mmCIF file of C-alpha atoms in Angstrom:
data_model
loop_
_atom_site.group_PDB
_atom_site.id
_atom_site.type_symbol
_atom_site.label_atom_id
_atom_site.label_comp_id
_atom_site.label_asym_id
_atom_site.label_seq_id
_atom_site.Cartn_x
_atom_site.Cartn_y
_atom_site.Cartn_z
ATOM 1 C CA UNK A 1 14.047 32.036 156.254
ATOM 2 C CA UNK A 2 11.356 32.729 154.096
ATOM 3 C CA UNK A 3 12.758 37.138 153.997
ATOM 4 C CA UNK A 4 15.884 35.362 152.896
ATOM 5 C CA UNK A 5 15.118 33.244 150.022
ATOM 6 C CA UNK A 6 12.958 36.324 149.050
ATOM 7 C CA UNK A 7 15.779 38.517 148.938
ATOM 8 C CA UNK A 8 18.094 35.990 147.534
ATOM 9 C CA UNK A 9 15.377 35.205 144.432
ATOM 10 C CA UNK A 10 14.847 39.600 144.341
ATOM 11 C CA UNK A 11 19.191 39.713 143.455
ATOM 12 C CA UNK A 12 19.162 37.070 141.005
ATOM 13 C CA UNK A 13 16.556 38.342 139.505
ATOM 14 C CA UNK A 14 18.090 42.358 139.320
ATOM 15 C CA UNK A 15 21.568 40.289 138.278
ATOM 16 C CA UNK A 16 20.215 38.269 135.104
ATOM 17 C CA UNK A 17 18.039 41.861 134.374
ATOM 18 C CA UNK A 18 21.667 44.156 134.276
ATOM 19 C CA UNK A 19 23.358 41.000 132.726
ATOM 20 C CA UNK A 20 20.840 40.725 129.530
ATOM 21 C CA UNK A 21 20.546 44.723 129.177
ATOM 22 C CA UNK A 22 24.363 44.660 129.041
ATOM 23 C CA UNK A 23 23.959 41.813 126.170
ATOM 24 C CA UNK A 24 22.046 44.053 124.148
ATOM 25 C CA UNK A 25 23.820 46.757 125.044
ATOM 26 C CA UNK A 26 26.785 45.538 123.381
ATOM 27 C CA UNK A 27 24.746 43.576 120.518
ATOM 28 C CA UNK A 28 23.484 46.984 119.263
ATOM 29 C CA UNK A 29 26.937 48.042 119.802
ATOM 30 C CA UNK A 30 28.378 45.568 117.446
ATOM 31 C CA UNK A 31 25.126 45.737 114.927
ATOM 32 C CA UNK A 32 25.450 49.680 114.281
ATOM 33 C CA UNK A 33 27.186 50.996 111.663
ATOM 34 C CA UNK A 34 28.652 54.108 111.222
ATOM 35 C CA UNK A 35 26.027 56.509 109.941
ATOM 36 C CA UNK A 36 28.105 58.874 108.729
ATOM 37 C CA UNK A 37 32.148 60.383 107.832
ATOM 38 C CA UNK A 38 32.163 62.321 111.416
ATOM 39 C CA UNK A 39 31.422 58.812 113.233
ATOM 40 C CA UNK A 40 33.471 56.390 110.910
ATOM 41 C CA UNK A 41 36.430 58.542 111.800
ATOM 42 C CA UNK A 42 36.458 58.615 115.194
ATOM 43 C CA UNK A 43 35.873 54.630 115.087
ATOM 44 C CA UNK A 44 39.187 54.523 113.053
ATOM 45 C CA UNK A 45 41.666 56.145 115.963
ATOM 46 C CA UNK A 46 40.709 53.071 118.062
ATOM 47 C CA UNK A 47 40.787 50.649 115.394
ATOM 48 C CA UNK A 48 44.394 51.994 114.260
ATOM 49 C CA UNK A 49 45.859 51.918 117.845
ATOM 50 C CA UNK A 50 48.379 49.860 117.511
ATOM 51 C CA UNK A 51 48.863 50.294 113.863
ATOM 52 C CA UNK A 52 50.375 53.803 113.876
ATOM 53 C CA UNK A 53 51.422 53.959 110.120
ATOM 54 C CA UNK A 54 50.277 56.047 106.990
ATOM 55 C CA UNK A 55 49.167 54.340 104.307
ATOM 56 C CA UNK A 56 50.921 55.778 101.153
ATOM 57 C CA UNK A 57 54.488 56.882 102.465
ATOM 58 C CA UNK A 58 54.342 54.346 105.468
ATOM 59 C CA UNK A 59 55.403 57.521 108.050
ATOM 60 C CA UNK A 60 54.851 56.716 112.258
ATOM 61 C CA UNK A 61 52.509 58.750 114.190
ATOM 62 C CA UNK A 62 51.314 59.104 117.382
ATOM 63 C CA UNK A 63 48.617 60.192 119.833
ATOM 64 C CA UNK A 64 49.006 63.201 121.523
ATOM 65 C CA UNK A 65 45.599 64.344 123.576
ATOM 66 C CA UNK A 66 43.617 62.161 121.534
ATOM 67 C CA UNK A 67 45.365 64.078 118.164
ATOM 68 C CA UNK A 68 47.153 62.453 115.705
ATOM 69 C CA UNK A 69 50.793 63.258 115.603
ATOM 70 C CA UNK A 70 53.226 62.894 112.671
ATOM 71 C CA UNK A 71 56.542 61.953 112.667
ATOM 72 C CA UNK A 72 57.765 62.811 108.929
ATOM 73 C CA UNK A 73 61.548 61.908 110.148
ATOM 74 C CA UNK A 74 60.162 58.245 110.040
ATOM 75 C CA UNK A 75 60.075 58.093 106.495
ATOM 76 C CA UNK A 76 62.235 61.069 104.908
ATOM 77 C CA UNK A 77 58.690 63.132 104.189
ATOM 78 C CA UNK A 78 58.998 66.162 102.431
ATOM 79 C CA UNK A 79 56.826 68.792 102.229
ATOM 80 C CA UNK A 80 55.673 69.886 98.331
ATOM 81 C CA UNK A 81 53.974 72.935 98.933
ATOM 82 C CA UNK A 82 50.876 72.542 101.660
ATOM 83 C CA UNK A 83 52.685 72.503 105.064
ATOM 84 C CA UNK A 84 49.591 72.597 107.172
ATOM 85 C CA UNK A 85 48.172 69.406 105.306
ATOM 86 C CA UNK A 86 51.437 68.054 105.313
ATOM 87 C CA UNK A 87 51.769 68.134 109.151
ATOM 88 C CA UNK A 88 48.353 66.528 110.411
ATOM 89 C CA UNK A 89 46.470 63.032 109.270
ATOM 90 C CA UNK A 90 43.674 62.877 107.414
ATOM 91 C CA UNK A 91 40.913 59.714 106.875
ATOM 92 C CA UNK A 92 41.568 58.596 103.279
ATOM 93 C CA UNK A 93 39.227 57.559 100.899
ATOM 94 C CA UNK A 94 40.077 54.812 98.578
ATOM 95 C CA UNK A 95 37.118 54.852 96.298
ATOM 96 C CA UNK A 96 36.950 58.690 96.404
ATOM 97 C CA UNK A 97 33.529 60.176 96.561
ATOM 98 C CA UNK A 98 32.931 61.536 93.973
ATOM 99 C CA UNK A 99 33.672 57.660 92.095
ATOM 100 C CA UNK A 100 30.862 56.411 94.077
ATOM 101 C CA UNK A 101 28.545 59.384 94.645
ATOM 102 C CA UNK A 102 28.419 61.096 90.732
ATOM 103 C CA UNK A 103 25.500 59.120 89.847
ATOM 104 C CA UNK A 104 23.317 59.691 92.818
ATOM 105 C CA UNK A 105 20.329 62.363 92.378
ATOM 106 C CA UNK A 106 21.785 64.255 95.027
ATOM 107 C CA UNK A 107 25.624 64.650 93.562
ATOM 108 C CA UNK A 108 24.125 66.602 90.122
ATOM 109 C CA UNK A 109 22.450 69.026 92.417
ATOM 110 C CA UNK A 110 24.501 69.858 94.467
ATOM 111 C CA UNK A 111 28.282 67.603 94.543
ATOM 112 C CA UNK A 112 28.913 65.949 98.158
ATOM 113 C CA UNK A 113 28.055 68.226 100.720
ATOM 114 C CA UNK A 114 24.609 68.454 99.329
ATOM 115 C CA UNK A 115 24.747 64.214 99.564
ATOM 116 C CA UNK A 116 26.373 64.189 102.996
ATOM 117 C CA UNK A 117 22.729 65.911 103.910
ATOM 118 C CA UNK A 118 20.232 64.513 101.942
ATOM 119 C CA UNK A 119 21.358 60.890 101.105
ATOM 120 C CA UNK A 120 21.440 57.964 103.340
ATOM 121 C CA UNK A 121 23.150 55.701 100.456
ATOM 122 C CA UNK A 122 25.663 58.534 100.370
ATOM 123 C CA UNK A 123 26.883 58.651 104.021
ATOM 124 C CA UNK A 124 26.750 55.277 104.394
ATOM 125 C CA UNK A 125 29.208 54.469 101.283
ATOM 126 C CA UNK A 126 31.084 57.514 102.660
ATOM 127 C CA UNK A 127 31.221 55.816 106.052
ATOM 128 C CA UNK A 128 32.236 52.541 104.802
ATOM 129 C CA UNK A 129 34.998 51.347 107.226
ATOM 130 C CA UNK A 130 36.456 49.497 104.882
ATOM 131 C CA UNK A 131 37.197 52.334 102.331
ATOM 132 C CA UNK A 132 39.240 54.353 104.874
ATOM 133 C CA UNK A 133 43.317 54.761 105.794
ATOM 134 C CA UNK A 134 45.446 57.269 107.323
ATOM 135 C CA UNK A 135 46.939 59.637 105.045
ATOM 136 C CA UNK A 136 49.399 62.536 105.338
ATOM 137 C CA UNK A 137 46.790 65.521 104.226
ATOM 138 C CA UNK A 138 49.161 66.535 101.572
ATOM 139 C CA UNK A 139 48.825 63.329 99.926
ATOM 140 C CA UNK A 140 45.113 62.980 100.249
ATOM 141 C CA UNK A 141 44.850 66.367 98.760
ATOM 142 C CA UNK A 142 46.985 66.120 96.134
ATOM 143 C CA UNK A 143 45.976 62.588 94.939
ATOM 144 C CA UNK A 144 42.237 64.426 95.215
ATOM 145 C CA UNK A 145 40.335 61.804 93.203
ATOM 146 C CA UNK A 146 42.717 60.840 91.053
ATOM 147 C CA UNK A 147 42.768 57.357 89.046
ATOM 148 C CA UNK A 148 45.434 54.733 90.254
ATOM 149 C CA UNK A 149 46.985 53.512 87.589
ATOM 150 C CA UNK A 150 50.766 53.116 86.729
ATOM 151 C CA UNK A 151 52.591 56.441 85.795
ATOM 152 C CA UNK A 152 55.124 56.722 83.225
ATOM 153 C CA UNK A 153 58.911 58.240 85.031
ATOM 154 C CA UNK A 154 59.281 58.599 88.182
ATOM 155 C CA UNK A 155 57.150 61.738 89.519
ATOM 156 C CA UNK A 156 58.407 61.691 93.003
ATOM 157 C CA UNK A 157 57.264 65.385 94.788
ATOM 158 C CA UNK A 158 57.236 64.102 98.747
ATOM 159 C CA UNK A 159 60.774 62.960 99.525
ATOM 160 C CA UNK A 160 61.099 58.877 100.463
ATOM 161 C CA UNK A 161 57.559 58.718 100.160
ATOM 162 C CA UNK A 162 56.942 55.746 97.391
ATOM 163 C CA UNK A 163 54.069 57.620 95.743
ATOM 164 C CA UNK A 164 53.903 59.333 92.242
ATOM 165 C CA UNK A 165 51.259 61.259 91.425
ATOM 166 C CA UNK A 166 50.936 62.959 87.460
ATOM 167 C CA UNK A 167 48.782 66.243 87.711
ATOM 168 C CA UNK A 168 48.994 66.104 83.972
ATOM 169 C CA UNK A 169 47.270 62.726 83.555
ATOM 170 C CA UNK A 170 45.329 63.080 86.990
ATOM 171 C CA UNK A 171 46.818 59.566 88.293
ATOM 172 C CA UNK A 172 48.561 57.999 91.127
ATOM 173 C CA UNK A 173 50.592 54.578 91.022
ATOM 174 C CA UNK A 174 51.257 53.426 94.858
ATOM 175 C CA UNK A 175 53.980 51.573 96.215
ATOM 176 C CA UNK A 176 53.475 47.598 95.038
ATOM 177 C CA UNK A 177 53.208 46.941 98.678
ATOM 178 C CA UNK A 178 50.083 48.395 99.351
ATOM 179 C CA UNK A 179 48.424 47.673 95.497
ATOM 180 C CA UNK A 180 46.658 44.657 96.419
ATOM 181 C CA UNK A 181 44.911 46.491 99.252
ATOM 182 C CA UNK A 182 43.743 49.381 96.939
ATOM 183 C CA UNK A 183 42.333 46.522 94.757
ATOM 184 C CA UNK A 184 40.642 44.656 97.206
ATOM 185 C CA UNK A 185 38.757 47.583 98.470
ATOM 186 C CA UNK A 186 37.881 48.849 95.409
ATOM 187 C CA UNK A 187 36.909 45.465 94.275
ATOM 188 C CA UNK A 188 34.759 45.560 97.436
ATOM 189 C CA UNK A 189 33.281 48.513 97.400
ATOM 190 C CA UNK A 190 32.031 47.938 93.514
ATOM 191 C CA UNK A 191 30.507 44.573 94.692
ATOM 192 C CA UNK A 192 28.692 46.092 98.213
ATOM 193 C CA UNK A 193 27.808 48.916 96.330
ATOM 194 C CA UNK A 194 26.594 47.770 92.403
ATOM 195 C CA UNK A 195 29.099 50.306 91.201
ATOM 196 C CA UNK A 196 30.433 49.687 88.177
ATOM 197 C CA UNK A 197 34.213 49.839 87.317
ATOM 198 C CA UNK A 198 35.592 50.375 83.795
ATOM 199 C CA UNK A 199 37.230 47.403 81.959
ATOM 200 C CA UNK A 200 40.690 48.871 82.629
ATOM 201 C CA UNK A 201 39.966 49.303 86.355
ATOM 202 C CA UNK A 202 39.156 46.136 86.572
ATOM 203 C CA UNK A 203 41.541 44.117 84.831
ATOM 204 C CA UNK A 204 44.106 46.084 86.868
ATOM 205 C CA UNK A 205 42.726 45.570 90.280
ATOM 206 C CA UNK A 206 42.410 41.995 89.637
ATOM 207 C CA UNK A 207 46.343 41.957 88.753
ATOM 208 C CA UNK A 208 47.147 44.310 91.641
ATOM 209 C CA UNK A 209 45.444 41.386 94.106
ATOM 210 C CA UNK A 210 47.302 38.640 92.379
ATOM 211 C CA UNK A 211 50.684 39.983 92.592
ATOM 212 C CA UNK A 212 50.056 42.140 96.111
ATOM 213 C CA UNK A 213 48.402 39.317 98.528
ATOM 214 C CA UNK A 214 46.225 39.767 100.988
ATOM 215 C CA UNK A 215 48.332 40.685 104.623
ATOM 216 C CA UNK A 216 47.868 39.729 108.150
ATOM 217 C CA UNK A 217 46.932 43.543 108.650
ATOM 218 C CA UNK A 218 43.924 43.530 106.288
ATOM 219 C CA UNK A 219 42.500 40.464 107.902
ATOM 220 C CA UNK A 220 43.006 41.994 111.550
ATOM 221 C CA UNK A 221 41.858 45.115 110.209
ATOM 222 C CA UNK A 222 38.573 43.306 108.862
ATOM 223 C CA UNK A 223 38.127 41.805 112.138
ATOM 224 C CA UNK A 224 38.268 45.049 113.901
ATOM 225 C CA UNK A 225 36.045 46.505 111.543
ATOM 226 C CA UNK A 226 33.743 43.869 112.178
ATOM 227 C CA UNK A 227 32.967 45.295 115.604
ATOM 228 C CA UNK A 228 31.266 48.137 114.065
ATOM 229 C CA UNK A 229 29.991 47.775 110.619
ATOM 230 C CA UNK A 230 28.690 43.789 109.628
ATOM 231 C CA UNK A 231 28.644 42.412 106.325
ATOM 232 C CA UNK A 232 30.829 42.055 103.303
ATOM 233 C CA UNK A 233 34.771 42.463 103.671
ATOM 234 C CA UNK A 234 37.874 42.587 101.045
ATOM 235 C CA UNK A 235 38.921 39.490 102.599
ATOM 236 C CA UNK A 236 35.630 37.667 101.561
ATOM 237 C CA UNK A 237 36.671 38.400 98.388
ATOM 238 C CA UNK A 238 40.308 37.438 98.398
ATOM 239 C CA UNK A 239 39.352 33.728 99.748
#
């Protein structure tokens, strides 16, 4: 009788050990940001599982051996002259960054791979979550770290795709649809960040988030985020 309640005390014991390991297993899973671009990326293709959309032109992809698959039939893409970018997805910055990493130390000696290796600030502002969407490479190239901003004509290069972007001016005006979001984040990231925006930036990404409310998907997508990287959100700031 005695062996037994021994052995019985000896299991509960092991169980409650495993079971509070497992709690702070996952605790420092939820705690840990991304440390860097590599890591914040490969966060991303779980987060955007079931949300299998580009961000600019709004074209479907899929997941093909743990690749990201195009479908530029699913939103009348056209090529403009990069077909290799144009065919594969690429991580998006919002805030390019160069906006955010010019006035670091390490960006006048060297521009943002010398940053990616010797400042911390850096990667973590380049692994911001938050700052992040899927983008047709072409795009992401192309826009490069160009101001958004409204754009006199209509400069369309990419088929359907609702983006113009003026290589003369160097600026990009996005669909309405998806101008609130580029407000909130940069609105975000200048607040998480101390970076300062210009008066112009600023009085237009407060108009953007008037007229472009927040969406279901940014608040899911904050919540997801949340998972991985604690703190400060875009929907904070839209409450």
């Amino acid at each position: 009788m005695i062996k037994q309640q021994m052995l019985a005390c000896i299991f509960i014991l092991a169980y409650c050990n495993t079971a509070v390991s497992q709690n702070q297993a996952n605790q420092l899973t939820f705690n840990k940001s991304p440390t860097n671009f590599y890591q914040a990326k490969r966060i991303l293709k779980e987060i955007y599982k079931n949300k299998t959309t580009t961000f600019y032109c709004g074209c479907k992809f899929y997941y093909q051996d743990n690749k990201l698959v195009l479908n530029h039939h699913s939103c009348g893409y056209q090529t403009r002259q990069n077909q290799e970018r144009a065919n594969r997805i690429e991580w998006e910055h919002i805030m390019p960054a160069s906006y955010f990493g010019r006035k670091l130390d390490c960006w006048k000696q060297g521009g943002r791979k010398y940053c990616q290796k010797h400042s911390k600030a850096f990667r973590q502002m380049e692994a911001d979550l938050h700052n992040l969407e899927p983008a047709i490479g072409e795009i992401n190239g192309d826009r490069s770290n160009f101001a958004f901003a409204m754009v006199r004509g209509e400069y369309r290069h990419y088929g359907q795709c609702d983006i113009e972007i003026d290589f003369k001016h160097d600026r990009v005006e996005p669909k309405p649809s998806i101008r609130g979001n580029i407000a909130r984040v940069y609105l975000y990231m200048a607040k998480k960040y101390s970076l300062t925006l210009s008066k112009q930036e600023h009085e237009t990404f407060t108009k953007w988030a008037k007229r472009d409310p927040i969406t279901r998907w940014e608040r899911k997508k904050a919540a997801l985020i949340s998972n991985y990287q604690s703190g400060l959100t875009p929907v904070d700031l839209a409450q």
